[in-house]
Short mmCIF file of C-alpha atoms in Angstrom, two decimals:
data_model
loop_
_atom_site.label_atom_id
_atom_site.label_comp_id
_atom_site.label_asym_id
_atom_site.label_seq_id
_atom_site.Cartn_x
_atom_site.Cartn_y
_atom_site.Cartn_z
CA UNK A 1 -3.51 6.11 10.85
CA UNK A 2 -0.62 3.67 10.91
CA UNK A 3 -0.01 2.21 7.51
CA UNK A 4 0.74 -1.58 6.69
CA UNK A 5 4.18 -0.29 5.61
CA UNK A 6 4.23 1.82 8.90
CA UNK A 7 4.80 -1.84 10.64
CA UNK A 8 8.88 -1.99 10.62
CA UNK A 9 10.65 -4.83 11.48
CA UNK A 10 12.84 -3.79 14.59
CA UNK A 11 16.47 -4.30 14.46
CA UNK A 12 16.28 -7.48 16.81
CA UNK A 13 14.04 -10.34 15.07
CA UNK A 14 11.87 -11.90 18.36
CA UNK A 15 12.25 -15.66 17.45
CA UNK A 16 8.27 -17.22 17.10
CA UNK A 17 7.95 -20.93 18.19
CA UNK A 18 6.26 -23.13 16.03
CA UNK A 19 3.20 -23.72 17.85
CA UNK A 20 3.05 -20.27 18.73
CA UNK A 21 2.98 -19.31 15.06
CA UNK A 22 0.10 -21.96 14.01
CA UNK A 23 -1.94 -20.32 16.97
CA UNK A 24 -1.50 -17.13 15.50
CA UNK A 25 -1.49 -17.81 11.80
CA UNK A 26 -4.74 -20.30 11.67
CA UNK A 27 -7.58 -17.70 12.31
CA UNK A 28 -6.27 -15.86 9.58
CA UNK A 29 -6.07 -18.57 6.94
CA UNK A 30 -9.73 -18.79 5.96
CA UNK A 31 -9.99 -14.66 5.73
CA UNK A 32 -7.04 -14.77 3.52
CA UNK A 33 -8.34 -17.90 1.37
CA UNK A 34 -11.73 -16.06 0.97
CA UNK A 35 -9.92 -12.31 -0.03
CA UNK A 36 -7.74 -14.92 -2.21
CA UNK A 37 -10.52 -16.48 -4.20
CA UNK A 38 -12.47 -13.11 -4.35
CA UNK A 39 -9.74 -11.61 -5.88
CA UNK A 40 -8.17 -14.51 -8.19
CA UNK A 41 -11.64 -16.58 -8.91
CA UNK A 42 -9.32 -19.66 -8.38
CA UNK A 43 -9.70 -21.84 -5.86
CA UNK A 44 -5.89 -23.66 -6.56
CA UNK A 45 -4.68 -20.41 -6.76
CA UNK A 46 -6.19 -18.47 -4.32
CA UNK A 47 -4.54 -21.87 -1.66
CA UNK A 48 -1.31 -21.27 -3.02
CA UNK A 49 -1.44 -17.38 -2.33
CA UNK A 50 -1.89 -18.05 1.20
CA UNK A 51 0.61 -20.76 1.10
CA UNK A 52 3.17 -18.66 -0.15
CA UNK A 53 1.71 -15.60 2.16
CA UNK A 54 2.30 -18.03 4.97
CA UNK A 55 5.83 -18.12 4.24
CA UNK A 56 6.51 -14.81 4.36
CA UNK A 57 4.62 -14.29 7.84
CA UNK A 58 6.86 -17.31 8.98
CA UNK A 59 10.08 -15.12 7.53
CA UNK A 60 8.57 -11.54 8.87
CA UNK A 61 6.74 -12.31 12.03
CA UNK A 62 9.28 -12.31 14.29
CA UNK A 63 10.13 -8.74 13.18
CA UNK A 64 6.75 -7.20 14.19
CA UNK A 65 6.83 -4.45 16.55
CA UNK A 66 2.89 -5.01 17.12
CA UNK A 67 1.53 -8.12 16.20
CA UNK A 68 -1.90 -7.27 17.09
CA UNK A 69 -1.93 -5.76 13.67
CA UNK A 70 -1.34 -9.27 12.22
CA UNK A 71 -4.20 -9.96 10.46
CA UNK A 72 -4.45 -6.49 8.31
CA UNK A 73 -0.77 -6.92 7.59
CA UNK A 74 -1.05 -10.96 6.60
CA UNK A 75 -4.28 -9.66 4.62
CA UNK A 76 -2.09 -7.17 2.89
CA UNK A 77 0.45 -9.59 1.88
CA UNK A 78 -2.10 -12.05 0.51
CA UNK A 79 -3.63 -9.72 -1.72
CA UNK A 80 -0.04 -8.81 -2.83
CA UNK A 81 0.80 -12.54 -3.53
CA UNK A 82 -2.68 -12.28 -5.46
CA UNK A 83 -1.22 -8.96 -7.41
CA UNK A 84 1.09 -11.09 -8.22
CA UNK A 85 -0.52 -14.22 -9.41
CA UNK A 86 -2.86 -11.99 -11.72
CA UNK A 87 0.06 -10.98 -13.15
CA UNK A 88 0.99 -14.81 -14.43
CA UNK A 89 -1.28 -14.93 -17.23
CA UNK A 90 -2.37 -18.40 -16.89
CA UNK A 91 -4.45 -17.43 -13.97
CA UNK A 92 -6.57 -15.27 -16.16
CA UNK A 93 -6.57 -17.90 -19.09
CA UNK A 94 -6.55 -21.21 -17.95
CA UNK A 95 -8.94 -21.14 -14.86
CA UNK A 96 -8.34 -24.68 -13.44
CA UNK A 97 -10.37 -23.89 -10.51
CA UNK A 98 -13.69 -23.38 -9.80
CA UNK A 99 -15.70 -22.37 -12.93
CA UNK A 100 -17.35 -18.78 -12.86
CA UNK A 101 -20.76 -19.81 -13.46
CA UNK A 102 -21.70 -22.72 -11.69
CA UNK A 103 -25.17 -24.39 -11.97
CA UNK A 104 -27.97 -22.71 -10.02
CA UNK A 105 -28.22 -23.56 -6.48
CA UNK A 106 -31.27 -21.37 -5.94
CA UNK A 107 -32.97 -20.00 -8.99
CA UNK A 108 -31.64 -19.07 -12.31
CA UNK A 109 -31.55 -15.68 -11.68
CA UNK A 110 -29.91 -15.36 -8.67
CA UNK A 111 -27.19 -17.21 -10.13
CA UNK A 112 -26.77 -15.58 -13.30
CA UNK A 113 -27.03 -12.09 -10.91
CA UNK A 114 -23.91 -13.56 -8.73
CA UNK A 115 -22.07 -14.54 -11.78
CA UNK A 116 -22.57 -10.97 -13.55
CA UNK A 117 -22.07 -9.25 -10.29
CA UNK A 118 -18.47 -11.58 -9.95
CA UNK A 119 -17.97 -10.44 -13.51
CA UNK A 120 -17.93 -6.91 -12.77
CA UNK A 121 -16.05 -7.36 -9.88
CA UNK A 122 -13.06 -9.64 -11.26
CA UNK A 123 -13.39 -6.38 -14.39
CA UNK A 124 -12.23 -3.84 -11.61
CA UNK A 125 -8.50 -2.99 -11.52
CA UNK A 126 -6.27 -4.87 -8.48
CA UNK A 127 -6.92 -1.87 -5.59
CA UNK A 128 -10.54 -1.30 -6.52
CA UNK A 129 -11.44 -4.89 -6.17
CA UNK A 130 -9.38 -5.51 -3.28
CA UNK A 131 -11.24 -2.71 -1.25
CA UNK A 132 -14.59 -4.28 -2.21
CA UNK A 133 -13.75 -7.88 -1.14
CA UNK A 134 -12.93 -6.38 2.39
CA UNK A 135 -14.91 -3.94 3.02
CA UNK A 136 -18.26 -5.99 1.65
CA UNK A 137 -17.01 -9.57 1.71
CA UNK A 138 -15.28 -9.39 4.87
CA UNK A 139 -17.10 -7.33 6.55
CA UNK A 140 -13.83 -4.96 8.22
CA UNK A 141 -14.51 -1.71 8.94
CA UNK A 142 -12.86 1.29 6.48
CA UNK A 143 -9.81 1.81 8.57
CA UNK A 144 -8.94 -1.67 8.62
CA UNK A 145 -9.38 -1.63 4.75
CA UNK A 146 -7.28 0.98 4.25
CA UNK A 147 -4.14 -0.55 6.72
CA UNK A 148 -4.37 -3.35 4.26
CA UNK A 149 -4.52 -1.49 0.88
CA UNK A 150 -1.55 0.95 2.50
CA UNK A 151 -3.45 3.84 1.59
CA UNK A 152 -5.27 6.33 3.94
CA UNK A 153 -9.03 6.27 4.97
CA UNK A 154 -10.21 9.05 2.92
CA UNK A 155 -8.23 7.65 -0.28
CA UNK A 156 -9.80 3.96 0.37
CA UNK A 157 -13.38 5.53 1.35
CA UNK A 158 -13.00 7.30 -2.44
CA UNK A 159 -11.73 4.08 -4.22
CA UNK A 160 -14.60 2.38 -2.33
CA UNK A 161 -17.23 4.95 -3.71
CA UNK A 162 -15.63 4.69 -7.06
CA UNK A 163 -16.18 0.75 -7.39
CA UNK A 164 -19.61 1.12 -5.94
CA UNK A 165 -20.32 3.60 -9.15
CA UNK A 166 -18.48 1.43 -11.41
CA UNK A 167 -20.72 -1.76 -9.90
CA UNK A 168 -23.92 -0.11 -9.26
CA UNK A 169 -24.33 3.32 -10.50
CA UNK A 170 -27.89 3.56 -9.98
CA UNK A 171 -27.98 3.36 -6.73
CA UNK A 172 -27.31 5.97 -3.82
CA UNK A 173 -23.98 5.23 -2.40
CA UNK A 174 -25.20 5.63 1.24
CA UNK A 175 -27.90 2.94 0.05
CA UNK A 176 -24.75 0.19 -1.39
CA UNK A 177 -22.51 0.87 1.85
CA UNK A 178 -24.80 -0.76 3.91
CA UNK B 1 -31.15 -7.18 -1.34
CA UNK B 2 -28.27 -4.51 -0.15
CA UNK B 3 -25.13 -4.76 -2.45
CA UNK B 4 -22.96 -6.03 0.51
CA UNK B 5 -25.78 -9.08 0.42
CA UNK B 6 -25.12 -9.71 -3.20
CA UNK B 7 -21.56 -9.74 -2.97
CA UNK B 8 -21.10 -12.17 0.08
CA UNK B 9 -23.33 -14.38 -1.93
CA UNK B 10 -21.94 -14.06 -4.91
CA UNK B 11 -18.59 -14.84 -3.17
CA UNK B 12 -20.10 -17.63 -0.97
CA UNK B 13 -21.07 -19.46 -4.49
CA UNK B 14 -17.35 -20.09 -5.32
CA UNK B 15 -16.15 -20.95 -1.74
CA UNK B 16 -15.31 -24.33 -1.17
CA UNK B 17 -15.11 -25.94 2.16
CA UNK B 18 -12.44 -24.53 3.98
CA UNK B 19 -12.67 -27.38 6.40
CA UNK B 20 -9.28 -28.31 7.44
CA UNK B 21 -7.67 -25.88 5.29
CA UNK B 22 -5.97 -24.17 7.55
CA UNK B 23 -4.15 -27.13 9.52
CA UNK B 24 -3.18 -28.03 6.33
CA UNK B 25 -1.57 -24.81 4.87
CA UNK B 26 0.18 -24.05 8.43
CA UNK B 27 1.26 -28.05 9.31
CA UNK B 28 2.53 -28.29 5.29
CA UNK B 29 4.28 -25.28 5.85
CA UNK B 30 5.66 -26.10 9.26
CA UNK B 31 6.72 -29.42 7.72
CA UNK B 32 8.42 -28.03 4.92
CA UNK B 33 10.68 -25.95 7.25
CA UNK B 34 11.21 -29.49 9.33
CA UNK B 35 12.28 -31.45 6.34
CA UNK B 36 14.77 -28.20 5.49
CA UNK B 37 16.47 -28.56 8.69
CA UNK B 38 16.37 -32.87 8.69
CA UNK B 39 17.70 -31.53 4.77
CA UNK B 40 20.83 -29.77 6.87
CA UNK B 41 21.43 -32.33 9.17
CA UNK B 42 21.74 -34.68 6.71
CA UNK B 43 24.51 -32.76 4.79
CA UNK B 44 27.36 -33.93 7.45
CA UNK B 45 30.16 -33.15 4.73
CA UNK B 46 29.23 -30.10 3.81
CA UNK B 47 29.55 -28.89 7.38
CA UNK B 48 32.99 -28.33 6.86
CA UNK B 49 32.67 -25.84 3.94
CA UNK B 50 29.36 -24.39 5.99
CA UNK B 51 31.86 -23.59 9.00
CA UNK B 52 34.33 -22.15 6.60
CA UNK B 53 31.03 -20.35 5.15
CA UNK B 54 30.17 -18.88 8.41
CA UNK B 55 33.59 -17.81 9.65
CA UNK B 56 33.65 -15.46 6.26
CA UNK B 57 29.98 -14.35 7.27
CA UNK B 58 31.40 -13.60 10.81
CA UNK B 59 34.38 -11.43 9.56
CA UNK B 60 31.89 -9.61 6.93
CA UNK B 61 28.91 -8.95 9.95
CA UNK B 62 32.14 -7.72 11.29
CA UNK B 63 33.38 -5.60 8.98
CA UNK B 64 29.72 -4.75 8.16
CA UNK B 65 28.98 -3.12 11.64
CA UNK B 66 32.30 -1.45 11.76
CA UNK B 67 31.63 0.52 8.60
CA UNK B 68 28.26 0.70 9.62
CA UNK B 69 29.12 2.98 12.68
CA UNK B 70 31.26 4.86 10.19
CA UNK B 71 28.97 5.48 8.12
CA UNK B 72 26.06 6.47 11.16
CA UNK B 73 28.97 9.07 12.54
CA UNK B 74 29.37 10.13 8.94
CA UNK B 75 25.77 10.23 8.72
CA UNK B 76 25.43 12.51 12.54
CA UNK B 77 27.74 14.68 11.99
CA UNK B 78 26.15 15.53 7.73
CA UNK B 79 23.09 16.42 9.60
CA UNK B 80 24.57 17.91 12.18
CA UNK B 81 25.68 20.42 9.56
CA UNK B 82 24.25 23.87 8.29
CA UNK B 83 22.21 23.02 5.34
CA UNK B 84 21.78 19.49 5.85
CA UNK B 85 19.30 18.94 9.09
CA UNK B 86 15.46 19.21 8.81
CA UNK B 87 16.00 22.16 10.98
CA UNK B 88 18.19 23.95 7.85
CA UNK B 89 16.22 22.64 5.15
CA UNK B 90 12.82 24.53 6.77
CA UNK B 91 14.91 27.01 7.04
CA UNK B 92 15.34 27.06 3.82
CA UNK B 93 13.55 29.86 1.62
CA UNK B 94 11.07 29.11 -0.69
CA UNK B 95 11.67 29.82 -4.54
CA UNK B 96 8.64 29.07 -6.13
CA UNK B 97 7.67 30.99 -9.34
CA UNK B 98 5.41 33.89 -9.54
CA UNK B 99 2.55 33.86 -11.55
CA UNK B 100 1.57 37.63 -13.45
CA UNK B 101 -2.16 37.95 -14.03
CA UNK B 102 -3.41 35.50 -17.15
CA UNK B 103 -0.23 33.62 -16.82
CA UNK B 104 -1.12 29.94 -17.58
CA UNK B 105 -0.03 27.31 -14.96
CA UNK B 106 3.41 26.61 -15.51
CA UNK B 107 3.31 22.87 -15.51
CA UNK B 108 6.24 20.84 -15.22
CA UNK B 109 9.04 20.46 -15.71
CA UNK B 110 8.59 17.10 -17.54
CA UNK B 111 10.28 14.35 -15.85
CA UNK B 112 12.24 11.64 -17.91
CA UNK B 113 11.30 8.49 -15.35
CA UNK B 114 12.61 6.25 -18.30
CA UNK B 115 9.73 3.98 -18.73
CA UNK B 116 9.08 3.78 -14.42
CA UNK B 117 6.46 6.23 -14.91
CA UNK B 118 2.98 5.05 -15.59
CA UNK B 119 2.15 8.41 -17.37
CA UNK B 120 2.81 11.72 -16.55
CA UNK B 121 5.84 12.70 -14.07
CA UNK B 122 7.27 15.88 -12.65
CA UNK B 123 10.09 17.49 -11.45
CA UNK B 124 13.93 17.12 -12.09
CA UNK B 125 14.84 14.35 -9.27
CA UNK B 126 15.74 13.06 -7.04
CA UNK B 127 12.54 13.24 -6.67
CA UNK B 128 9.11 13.27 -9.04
CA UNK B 129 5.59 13.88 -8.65
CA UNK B 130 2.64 12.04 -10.50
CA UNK B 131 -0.55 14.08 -10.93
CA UNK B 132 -2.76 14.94 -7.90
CA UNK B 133 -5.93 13.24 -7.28
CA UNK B 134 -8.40 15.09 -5.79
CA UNK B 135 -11.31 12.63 -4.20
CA UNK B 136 -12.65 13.93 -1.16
CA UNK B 137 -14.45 17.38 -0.32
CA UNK B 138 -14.92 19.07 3.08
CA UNK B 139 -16.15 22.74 4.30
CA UNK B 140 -12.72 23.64 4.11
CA UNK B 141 -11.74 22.48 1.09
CA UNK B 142 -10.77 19.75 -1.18
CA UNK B 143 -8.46 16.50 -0.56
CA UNK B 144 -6.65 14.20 -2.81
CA UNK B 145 -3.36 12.62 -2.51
CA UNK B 146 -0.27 11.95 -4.82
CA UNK B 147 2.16 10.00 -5.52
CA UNK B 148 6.07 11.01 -5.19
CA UNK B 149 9.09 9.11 -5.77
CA UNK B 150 12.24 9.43 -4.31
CA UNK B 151 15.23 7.93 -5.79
CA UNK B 152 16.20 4.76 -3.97
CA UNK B 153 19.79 5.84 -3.41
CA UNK B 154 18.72 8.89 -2.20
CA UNK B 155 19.38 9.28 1.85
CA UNK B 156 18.51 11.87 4.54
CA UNK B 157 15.74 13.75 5.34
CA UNK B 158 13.11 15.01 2.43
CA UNK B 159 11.03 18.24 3.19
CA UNK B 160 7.78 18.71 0.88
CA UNK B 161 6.37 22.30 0.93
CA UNK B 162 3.63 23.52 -1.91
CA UNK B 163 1.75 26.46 -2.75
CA UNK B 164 -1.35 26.83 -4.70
CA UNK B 165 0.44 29.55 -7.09
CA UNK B 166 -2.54 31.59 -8.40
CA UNK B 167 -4.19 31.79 -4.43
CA UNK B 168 -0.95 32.10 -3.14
CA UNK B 169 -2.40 29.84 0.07
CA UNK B 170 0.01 26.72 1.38
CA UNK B 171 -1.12 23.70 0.56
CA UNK B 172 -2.12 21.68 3.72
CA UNK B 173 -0.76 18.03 4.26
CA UNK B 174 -2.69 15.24 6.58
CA UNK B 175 -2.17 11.74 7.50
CA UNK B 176 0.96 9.68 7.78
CA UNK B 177 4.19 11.80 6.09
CA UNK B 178 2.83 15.22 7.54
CA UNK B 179 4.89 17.32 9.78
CA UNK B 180 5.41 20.01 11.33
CA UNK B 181 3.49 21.79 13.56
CA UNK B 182 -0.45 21.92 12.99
CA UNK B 183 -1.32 24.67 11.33
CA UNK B 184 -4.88 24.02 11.31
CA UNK B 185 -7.83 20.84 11.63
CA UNK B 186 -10.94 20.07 9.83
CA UNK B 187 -12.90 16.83 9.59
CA UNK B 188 -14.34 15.29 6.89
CA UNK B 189 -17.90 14.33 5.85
CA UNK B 190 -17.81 11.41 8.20
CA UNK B 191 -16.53 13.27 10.84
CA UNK B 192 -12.62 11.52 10.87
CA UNK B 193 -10.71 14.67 12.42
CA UNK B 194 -7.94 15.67 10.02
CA UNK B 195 -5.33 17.58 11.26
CA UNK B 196 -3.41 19.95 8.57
CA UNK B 197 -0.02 20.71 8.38
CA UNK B 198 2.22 22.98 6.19
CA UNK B 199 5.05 20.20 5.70
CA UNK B 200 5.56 16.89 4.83
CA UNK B 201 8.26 14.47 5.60
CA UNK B 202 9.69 11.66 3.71
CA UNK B 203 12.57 9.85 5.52
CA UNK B 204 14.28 7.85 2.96
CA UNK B 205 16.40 6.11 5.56
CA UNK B 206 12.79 3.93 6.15
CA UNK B 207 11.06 3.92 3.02
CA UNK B 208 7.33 1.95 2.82
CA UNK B 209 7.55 -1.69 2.53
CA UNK B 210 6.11 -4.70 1.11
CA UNK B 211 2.33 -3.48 0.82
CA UNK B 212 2.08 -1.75 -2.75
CA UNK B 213 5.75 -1.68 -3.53
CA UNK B 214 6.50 1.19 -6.15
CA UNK B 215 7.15 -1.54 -8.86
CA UNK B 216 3.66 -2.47 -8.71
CA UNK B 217 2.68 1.25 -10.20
CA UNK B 218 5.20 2.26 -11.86
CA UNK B 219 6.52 -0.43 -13.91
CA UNK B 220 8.45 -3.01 -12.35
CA UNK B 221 11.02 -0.06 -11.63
CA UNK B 222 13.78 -0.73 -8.64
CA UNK B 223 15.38 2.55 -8.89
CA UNK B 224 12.38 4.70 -7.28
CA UNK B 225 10.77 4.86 -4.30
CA UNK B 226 7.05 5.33 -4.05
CA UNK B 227 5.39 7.49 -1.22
CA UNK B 228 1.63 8.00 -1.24
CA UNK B 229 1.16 12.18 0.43
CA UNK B 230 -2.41 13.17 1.36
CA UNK B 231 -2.61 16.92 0.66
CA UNK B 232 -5.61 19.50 1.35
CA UNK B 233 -6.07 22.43 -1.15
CA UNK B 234 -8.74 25.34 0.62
CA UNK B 235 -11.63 26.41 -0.63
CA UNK B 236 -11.00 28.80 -3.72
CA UNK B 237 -7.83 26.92 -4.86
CA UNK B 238 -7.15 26.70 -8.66
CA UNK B 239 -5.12 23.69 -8.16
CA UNK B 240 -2.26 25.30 -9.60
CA UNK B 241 0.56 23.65 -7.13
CA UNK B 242 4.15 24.18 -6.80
CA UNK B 243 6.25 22.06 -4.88
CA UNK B 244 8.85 22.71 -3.02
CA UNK B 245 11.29 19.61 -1.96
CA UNK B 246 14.02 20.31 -0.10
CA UNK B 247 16.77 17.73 0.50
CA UNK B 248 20.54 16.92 1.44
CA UNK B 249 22.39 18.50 -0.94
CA UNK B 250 19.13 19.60 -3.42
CA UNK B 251 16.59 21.78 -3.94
CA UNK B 252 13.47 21.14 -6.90
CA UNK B 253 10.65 22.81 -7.73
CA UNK B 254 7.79 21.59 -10.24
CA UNK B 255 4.59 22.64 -10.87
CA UNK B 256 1.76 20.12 -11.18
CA UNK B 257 -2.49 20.92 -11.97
CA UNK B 258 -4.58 18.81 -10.02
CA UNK B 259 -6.97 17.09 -11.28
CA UNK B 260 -10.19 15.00 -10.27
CA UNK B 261 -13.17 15.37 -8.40
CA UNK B 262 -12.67 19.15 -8.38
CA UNK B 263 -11.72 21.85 -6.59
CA UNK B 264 -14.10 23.21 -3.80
CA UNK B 265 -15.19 26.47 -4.85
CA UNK B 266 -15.56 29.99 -2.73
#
């Protein structure tokens, strides 16, 4: 398996056009705004992580070997920019974006369900959560996880079955990977 | 409802329209480059210093690539030496300790990682281990992976060997830094075919990049290198391992237990 990391820049940077660059870089800004928010809770922030992951696409795309590999490396850097942002304390504070619990749009308890189950997620540490935003919440496949967390299959397949305990441990992980 | 259901709801709750979004983000940032240029263009008297600016950035590129080919020559012919290419360090004999009957697993040595570590390290340097992780059984045995890091000045070819020291079996590496020939394949309980090696590889002239730099685990350190190894340990292992790492100018052993979901018994 080729790992994010395994994409080098070559020694001669392949100038991208402009135009060329918003072809390639708008399909991937609403994956990356929904791995954002998943992971950060924070609408404002989870914008200005793909902002800023924007920028360094603009900076590293040229450098690609393989650029059909874009959007698991761009994903990759976004949830690095969201590392990051955790890190900055007032994201975890001072949530100025949208609230955790938000009035029921359905029923009571399906609300109060997605709320603890957003809970438990935000409660898992940076890699765990990150594998369980793609692989349930974007739907990509285990590989693909794994090129974006930089670690292999079988180490992302084990993370993943670790969350799933952590999230639901009474139920049959061949029953929650579905 | 399946769990995936309940997350992509839960998710969907807190998404806001994305409509537009990503003109936006891609035209502001677009934009911003424009106005840095028009931001140029509009500095007409610092063009003078700029040119001066450039001219020294010339002579330095200059300089740059002429040391630069010194140093690759330098670089050749030190691996074109005895002792120094891949070649010489697998030629290199093991020394890995002997364990009598009873003998406890000789963990360590301790490293010092000075606060880079976040926990337990091994080994001497240039290069350290963390604990294994072992998370995935097969038939033939039991895989995990570890961490290592490599000193960032550190340059040339690294060789990892390890032995399980109370089996006295080689410890099988799989996935991106293994190497050497294969010395054997398995699959694992999904069916991905794993192919197992004896070696593994780091080439600190191209460390990993960007996605989980080592200052994310190990404490916002810039002096180490982190390289994630996959490594198999067969059926009837006590997890006992002793590295071997073999490198330009060094040779360390240490000793680690693994630990996690268990070993795969006989």
């Amino acid at each position: 398996m080729q790992r994010v990391a395994d994409v080098k820049p070559s020694s001669a940077s392949q100038p991208v056009s402009e135009s060329t660059f918003a072809d390639l870089m708008k399909p991937l800004i609403e994956p990356g705004f929904r791995l954002a928010l998943a992971m950060l809770h924070d609408a404002q922030a989870a914008e200005d992580a793909v902002q800023e992951a924007s920028f360094t696409a603009w900076r590293k795309l040229g450098r690609m070997h393989d650029q059909g590999r874009l959007r698991p490396w761009f994903l990759g850097v976004v949830a690095n920019k969201c590392r990051n942002a955790r890190r900055k304390k007032w994201v975890v504070e001072v949530s100025v974006g949208v609230p955790e619990e938000l009035p029921a749009v359905s029923s009571e308890d399906r609300t109060l369900r997605s709320a603890d189950l957003r809970r438990a997620i935000s409660h898992l540490g940076h890699d765990d959560r990150l594998v369980v935003v793609l692989y349930f919440y974007l739907d990509m496949p285990v590989d693909e996880v794994a090129t974006v967390a930089g670690t292999s299959v079988g180490a992302t397949r084990a993370r993943l079955y670790r969350a799933i305990k952590k999230l639901r441990p009474d139920v049959a992980i061949e029953e929650a990977l579905r | 409802m399946s769990l995936r259901t309940d997350i992509q709801m839960a998710f969907d709750e807190l998404t806001p329209s994305t409509h537009g979004m990503a003109e936006r983000i891609v035209g502001s940032m677009l934009a911003n480059r424009s106005r840095s240029r028009a931001m140029f263009a509009w500095s007409n008297p610092l063009r003078g210093a700029t040119s001066m600016l450039a001219l020294i950035l010339v002579l330095v590129v200059a300089v740059g690539v002429l040391a630069g080919g010194r140093l690759y020559r330098d670089w050749s012919a030190f691996n074109s030496q005895p002792g120094n290419g891949l070649a010489a360090l697998e030629a290199r004999p093991m020394h890995l300790p002997v364990l009598v009957p009873g003998q406890d697993c000789p963990i360590g040595p301790k490293a010092d990682l000075q606060g880079a570590g976040n926990g337990e390290g091994f080994g001497e340097g240039p290069v350290f281990g963390m604990p294994i992780g072992l998370d995935t059984k097969s038939t033939w045995g039991t895989y995990g992976y570890q961490w290592l890091l490599t000193r960032r000045d550190l340059a040339g070819p690294v060789l990892v060997r390890a032995k399980d020291l109370v089996t006295g079996k080689a410890v099988v590496f799989v996935g991106t830094y293994a190497a050497g020939p294969v010395t054997g394949k398995d699959s694992d309980r999904n069916g991905f075919a794993v192919k197992q090696h004896h070696e593994a590889l780091l080439d600190t002239n191209h460390p990993p990049e960007d996605t989980n730099p080592p200052e994310v685990y190990f404490g916002g350190s810039d002096r180490l290198v982190a390289w994630q190894i996959t490594l198999g340990l067969q059926r009837g292992a006590s997890g006992c391992v002793a590295y071997q790492i073999d490198g330009p100018g060094f040779s360390e052993v240490f000793v680690v237990q693994a630990v996690g979901t268990g070993l795969a018994p006989n």
